[in-house]
Tab-separated table of C-alpha atoms and ligand atoms in Angstrom:
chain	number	residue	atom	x	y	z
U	273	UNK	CA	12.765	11.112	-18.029
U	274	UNK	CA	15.800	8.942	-16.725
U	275	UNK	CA	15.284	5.305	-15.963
U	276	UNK	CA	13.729	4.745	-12.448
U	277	UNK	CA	14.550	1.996	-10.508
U	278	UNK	CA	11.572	-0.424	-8.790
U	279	UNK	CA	11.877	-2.205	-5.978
U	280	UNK	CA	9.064	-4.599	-4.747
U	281	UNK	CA	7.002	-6.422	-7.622
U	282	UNK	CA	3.985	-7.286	-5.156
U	283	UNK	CA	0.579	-6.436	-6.161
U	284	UNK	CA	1.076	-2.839	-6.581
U	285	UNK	CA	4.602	-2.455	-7.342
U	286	UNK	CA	4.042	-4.705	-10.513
U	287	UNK	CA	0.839	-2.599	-11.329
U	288	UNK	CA	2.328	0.319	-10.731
U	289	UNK	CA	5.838	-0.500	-12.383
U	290	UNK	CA	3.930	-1.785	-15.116
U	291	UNK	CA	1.641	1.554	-15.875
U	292	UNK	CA	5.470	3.616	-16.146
U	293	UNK	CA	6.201	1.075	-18.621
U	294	UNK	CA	3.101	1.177	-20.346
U	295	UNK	CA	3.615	5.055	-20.857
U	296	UNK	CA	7.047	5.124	-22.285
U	297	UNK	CA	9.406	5.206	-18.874
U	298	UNK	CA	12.128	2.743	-18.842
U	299	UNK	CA	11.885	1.201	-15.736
U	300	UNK	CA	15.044	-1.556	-13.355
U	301	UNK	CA	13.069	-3.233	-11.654
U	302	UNK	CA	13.552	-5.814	-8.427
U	303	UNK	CA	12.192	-8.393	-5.970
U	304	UNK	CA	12.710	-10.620	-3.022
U	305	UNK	CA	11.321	-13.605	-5.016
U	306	UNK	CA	13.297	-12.651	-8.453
U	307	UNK	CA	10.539	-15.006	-10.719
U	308	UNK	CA	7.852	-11.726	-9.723
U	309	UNK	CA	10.384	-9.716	-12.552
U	310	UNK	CA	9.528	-12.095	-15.250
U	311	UNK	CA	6.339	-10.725	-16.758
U	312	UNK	CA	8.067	-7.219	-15.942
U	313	UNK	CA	10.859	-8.181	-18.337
U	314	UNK	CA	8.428	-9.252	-20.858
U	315	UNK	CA	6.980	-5.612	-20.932
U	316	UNK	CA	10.623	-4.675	-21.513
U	317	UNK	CA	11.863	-3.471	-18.013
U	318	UNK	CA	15.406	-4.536	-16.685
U	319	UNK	CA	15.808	-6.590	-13.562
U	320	UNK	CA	18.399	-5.554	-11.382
U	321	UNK	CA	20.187	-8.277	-8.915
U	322	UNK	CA	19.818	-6.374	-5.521
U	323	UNK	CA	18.412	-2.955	-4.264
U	324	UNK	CA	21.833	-2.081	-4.514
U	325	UNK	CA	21.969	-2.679	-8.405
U	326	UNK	CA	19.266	-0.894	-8.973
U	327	UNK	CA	20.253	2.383	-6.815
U	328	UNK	CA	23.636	2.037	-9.398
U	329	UNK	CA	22.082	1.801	-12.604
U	330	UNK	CA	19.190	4.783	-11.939
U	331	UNK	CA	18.761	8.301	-10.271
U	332	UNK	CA	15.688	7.567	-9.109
U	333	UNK	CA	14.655	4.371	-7.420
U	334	UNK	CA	10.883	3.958	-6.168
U	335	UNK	CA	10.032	0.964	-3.484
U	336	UNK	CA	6.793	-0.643	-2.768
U	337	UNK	CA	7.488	-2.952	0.116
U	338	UNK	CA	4.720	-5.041	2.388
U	339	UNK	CA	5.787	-3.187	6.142
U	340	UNK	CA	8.614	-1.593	8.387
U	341	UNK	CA	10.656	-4.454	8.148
U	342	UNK	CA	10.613	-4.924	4.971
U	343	UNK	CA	11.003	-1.557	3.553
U	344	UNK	CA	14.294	-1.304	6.189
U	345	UNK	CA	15.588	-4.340	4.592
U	346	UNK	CA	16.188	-3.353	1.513
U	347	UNK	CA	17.935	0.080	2.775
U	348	UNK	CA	19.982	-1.580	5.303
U	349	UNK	CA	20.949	-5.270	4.365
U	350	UNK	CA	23.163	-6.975	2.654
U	351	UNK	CA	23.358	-5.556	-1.025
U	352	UNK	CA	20.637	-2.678	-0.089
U	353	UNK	CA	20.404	0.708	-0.758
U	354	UNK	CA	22.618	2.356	1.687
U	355	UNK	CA	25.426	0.272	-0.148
U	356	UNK	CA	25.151	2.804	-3.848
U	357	UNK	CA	22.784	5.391	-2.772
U	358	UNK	CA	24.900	8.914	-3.299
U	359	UNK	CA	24.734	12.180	-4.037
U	360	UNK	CA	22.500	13.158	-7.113
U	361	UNK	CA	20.317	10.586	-6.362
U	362	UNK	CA	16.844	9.534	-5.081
U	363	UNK	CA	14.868	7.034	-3.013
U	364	UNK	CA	11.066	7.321	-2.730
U	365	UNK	CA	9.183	4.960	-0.801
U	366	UNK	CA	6.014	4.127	-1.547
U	367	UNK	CA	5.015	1.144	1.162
U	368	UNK	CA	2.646	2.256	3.667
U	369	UNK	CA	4.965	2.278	7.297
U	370	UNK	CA	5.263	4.372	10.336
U	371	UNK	CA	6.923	7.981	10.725
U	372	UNK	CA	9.546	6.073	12.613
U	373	UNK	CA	10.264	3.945	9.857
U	374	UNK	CA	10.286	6.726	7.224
U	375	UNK	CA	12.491	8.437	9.598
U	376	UNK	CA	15.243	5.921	9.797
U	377	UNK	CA	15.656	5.866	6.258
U	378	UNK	CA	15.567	9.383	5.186
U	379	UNK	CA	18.467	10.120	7.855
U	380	UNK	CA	20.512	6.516	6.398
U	381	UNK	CA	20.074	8.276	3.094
U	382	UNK	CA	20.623	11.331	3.740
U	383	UNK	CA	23.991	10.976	5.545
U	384	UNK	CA	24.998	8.974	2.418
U	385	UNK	CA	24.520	12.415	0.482
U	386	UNK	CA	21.346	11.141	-1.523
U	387	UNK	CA	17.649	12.443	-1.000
U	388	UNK	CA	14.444	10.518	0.256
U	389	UNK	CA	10.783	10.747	-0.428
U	390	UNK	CA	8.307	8.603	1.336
U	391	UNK	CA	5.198	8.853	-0.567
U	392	UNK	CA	2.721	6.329	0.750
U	393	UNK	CA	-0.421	5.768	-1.777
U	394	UNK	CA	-4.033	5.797	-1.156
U	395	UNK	CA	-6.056	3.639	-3.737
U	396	UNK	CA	-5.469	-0.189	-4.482
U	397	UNK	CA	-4.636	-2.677	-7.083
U	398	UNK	CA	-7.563	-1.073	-9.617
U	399	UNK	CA	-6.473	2.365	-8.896
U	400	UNK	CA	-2.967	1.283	-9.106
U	401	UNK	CA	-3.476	-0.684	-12.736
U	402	UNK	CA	-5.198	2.690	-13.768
U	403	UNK	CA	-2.850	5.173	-12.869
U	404	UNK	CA	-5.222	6.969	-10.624
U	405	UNK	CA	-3.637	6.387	-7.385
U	406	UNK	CA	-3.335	9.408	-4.068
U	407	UNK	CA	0.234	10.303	-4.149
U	408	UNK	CA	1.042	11.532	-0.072
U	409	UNK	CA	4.227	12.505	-0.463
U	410	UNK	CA	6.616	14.216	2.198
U	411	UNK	CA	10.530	15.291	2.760
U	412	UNK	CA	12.626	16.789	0.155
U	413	UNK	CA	10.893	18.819	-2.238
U	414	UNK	CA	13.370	18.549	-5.075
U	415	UNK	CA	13.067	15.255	-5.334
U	416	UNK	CA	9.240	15.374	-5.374
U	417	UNK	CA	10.047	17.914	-8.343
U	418	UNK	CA	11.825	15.942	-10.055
U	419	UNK	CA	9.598	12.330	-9.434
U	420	UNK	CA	6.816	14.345	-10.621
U	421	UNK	CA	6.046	13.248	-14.211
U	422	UNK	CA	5.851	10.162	-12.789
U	423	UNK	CA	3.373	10.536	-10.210
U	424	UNK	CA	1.404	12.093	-12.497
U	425	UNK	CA	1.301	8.254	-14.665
U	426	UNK	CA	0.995	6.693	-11.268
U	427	UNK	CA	-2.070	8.964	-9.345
U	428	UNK	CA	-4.779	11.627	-10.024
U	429	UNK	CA	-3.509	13.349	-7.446
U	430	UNK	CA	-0.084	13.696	-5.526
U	431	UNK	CA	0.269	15.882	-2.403
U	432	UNK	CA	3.538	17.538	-0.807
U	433	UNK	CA	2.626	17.355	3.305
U	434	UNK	CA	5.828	18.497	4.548
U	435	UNK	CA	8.497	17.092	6.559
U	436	UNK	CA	9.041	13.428	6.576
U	437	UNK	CA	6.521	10.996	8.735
U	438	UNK	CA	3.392	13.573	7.348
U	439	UNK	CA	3.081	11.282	4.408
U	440	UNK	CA	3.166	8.307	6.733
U	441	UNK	CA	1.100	9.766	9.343
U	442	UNK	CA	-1.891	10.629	6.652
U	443	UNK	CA	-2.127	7.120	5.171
U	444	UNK	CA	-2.076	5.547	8.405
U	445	UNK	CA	-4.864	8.161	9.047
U	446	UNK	CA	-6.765	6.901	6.258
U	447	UNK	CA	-6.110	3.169	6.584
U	448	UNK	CA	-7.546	3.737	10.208
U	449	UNK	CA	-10.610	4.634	8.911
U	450	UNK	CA	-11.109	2.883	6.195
U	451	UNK	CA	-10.510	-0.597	8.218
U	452	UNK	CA	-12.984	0.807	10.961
U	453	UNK	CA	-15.285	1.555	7.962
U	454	UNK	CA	-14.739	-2.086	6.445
U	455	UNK	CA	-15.877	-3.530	10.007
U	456	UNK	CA	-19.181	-1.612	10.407
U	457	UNK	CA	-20.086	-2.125	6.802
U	458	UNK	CA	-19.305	-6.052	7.423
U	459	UNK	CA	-21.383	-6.080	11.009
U	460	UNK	CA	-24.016	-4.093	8.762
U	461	UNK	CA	-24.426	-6.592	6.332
U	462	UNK	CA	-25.024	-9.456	8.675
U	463	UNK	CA	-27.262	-7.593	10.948
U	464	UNK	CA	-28.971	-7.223	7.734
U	465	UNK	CA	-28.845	-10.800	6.741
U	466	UNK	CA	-29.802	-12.477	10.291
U	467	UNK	CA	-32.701	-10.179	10.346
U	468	UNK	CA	-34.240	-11.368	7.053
U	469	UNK	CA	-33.438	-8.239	4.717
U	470	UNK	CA	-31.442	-8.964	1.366
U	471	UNK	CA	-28.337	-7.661	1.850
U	472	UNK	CA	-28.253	-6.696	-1.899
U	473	UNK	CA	-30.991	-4.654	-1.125
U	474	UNK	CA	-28.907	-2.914	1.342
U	475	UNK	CA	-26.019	-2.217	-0.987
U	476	UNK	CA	-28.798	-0.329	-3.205
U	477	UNK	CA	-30.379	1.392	-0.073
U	478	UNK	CA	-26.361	2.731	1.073
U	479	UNK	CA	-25.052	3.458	-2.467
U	480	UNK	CA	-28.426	5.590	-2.804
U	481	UNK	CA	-27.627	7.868	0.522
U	482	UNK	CA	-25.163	9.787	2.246
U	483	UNK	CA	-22.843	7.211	3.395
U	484	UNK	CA	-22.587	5.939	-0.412
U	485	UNK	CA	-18.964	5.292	-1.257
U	486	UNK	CA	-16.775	3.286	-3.525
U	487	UNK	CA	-15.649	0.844	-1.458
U	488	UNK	CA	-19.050	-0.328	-0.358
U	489	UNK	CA	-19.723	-0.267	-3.918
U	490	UNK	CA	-16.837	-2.192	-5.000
U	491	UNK	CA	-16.412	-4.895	-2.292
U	492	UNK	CA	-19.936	-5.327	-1.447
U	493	UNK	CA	-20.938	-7.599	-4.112
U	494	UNK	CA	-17.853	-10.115	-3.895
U	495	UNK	CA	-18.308	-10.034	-0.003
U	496	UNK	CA	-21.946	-11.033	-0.168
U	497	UNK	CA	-20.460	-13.841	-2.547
U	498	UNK	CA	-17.741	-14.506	-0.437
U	499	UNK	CA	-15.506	-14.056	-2.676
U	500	UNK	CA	-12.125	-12.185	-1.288
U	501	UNK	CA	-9.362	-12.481	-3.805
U	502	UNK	CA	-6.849	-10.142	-2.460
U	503	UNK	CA	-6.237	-6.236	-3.760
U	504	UNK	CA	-5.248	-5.228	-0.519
U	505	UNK	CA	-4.265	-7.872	1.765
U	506	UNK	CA	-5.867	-8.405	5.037
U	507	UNK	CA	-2.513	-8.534	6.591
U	508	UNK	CA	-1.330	-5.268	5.277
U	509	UNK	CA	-4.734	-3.806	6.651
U	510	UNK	CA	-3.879	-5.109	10.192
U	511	UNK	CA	-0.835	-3.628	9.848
U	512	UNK	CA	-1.979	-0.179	8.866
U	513	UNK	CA	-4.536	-0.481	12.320
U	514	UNK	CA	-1.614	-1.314	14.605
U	515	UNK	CA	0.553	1.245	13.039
U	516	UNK	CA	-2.120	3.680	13.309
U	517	UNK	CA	-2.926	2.705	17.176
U	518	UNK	CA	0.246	2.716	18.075
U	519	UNK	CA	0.036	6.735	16.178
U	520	UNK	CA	-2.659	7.502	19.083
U	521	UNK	CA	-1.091	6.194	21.884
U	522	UNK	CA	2.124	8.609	20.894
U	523	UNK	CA	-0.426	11.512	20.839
U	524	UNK	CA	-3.045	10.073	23.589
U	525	UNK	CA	-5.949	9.404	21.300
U	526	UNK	CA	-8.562	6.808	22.549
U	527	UNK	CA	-9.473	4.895	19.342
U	528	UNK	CA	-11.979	2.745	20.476
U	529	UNK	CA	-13.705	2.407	17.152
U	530	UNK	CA	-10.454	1.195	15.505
U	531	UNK	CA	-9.086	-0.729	18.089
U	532	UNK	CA	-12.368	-3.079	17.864
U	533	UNK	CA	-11.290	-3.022	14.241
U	534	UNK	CA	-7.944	-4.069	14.626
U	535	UNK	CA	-9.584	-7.101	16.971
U	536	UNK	CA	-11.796	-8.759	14.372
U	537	UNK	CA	-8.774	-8.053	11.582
U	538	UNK	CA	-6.135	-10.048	14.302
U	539	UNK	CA	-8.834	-12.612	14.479
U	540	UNK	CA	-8.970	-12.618	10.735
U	541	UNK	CA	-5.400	-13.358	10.327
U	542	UNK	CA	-5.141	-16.041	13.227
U	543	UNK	CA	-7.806	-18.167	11.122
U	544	UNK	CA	-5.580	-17.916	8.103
U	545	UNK	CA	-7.350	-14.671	6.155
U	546	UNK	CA	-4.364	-12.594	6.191
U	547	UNK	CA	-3.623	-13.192	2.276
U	548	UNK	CA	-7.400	-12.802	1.264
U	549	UNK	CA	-8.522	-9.451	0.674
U	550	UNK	CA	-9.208	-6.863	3.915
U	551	UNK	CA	-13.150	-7.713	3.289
U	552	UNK	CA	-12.912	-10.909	4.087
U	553	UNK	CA	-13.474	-9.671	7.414
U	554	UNK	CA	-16.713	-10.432	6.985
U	555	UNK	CA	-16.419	-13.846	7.889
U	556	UNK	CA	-15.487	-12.873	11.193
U	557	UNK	CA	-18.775	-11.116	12.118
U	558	UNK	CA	-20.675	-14.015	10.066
U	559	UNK	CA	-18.758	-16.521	11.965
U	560	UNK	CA	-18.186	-18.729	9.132
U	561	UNK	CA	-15.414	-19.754	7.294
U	562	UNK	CA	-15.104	-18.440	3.413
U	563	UNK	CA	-16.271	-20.734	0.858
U	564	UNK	CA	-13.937	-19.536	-2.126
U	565	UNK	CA	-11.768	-16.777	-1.970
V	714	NDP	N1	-2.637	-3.649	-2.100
V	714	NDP	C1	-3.195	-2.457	-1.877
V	714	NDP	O1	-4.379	-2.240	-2.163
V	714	NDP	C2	-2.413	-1.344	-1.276
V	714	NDP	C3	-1.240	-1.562	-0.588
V	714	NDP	N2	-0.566	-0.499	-0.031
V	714	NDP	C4	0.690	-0.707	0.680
V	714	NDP	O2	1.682	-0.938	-0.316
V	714	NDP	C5	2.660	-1.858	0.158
V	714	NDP	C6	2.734	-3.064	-0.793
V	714	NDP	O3	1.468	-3.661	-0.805
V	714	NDP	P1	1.108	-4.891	-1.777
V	714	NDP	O4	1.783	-4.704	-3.076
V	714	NDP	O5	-0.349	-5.027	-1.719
V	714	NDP	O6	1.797	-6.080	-0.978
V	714	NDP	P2	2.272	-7.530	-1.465
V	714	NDP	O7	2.187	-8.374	-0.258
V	714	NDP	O8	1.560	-7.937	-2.690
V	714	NDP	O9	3.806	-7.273	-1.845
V	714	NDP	C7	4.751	-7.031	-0.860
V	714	NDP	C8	6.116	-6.815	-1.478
V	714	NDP	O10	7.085	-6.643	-0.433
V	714	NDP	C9	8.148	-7.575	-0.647
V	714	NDP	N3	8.755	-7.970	0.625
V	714	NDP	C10	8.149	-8.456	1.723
V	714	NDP	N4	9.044	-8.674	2.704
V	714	NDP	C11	10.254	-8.331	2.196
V	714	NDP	C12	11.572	-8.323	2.720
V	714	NDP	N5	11.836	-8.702	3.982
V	714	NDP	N6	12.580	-7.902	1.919
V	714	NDP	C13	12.332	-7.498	0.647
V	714	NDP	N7	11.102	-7.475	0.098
V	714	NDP	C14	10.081	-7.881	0.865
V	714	NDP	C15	7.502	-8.741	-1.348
V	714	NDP	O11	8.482	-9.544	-1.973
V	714	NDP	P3	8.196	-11.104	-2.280
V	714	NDP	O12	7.458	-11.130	-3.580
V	714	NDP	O13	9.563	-11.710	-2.362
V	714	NDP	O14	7.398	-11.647	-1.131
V	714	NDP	C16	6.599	-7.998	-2.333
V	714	NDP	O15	7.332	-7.477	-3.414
V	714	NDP	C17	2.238	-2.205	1.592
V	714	NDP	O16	2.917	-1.354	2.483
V	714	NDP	C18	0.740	-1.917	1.599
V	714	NDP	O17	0.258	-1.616	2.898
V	714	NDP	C19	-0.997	0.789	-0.189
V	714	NDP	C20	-2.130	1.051	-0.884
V	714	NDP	C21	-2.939	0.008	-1.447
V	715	LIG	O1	-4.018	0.922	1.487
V	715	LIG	C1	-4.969	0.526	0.842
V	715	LIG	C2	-5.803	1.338	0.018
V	715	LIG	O2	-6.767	0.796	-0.577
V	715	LIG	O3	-5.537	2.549	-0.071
């Protein structure tokens, strides 16, 4: 396959740039903070100056950004996108954002004769590293063709939902849940702890049942240790909530359970957890501060 341009080398966008590497794609990459390229480079990608280098050099570009804002920056600033993107070409973004968002930029693109993809991911850094990401891809169907082979290094599983803002909608969906999850799973293991069970025991007891899932499995041990060294950023889960809330109040939905969540994850981030991992939550139930992260 051609070279594909990469834009965002944050914790997945390295991991993921860095699995297309790792099985034989040459890969431009890019970044806000340009020293994020460097171990790229090593690996043997290119580093483009600006989104708009990037868009130039390759027919496909991919972009993991942090939010809205940021994945609109690099389409319409300075040196962005817009500025190269053309006919024959493709932008797929990967950042999880809102339909509105995704919107924006697949009509910017579009008028400028190229095609868009949003294709927000389910699965974190691990899944990410291992190529066994959920692809939830949405707008023009050639261009999911074509981006394919590569989506099949970067996930298990890649899904075509449609018209742009499906993908969007479904990981904001999922990002709802699993937050609200994340909260009754940290209130669990301090009701458990204040009442004089092991909360180790408890992780056995859930991963044994019917409520057994990976991410109790994978976070609960670090959480109990208070350990939170970031896969997915607590601030990037907030996000997801309040782009998911603001999702039911377009279609009236009372989300009471997730709009409790999106409390204690606000709280999280106004005591300075925003950059640990979304677990450390926890310490907002336990009422403590973390001792490592
Ligand atoms: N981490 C995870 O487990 C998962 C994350 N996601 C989603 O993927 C996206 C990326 O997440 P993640 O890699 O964890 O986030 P990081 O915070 O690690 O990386 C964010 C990236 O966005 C860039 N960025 C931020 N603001 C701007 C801006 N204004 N202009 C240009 N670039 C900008 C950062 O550049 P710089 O280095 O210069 O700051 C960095 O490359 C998010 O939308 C997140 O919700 C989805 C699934 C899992
Ligand atoms: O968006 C985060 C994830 O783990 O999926």
């Amino acid at each position: 396959m051609e070279e594909i341009g990469f834009l965002g080398m944050g914790i997945m966008g390295k991991a993921m740039a860095m699995n297309l590497l790792r099985h034989g794609f040459k890969v431009s990459v890019w970044n806000r903070t340009l020293s994020k390229c460097d171990e790229l480079k090593e690996h043997g990608a290119s580093v483009g100056e600006s989104p708009a280098a990037v868009i130039k050099k390759c027919k496909y570009t991919i972009g993991m950004l942090s939010d809205p804002a940021a994945a609109l920056s690099v389409v319409f600033d300075k040196d962005g996108i817009l500025e190269e993107i053309c006919s024959g070409k493709g932008y797929i973004d990967m950042s999880t954002v809102d339909a509105e968002t995704s919107s924006k930029i697949s009509e910017a693109v579009k008028k400028k004769g190229g095609s868009f993809l949003e294709a927000p991911v389910s699965g974190s850094k691990k899944p990410a590293e291992d190529g066994q990401l959920v692809i939830l891809s949405a707008g023009d169907k050639g261009l999911y063709d074509a981006i394919l082979p590569a989506f099949d290094v970067l996930g298990k599983k890649s899904f075509f939902l449609g018209e742009v803002g499906n993908g969007a909608k479904m990981k904001l969906v999922v990002n709802m849940i699993m937050g609200s999850m994340m909260n009754a799973f940290s209130e669990g293991l301090v009701l458990a702890d204040k009442s004089g069970l092991s909360p180790n025991t408890l992780l056995d007891v859930l991963d044994l049942g019917a409520i057994a899932n990976p991410m109790f499995k994978m976070k609960g041990p670090s959480m109990i240790q208070n350990s939170y060294s970031p896969a997915f950023p607590l601030k990037h889960q907030q996000k997801d909530m309040r782009l998911a809330l603001a999702l039911g109040d377009e279609n009236a939905v009372s989300m009471p359970v997730a709009a409790a969540a999106n409390e204690a994850f606000k709280k999280a981030r106004s005591t300075g957890l925003g950059d640990l991992d979304f677990s450390a939550v926890y310490e907002i139930f336990k009422g403590t501060e973390p001792s490592s992260a």
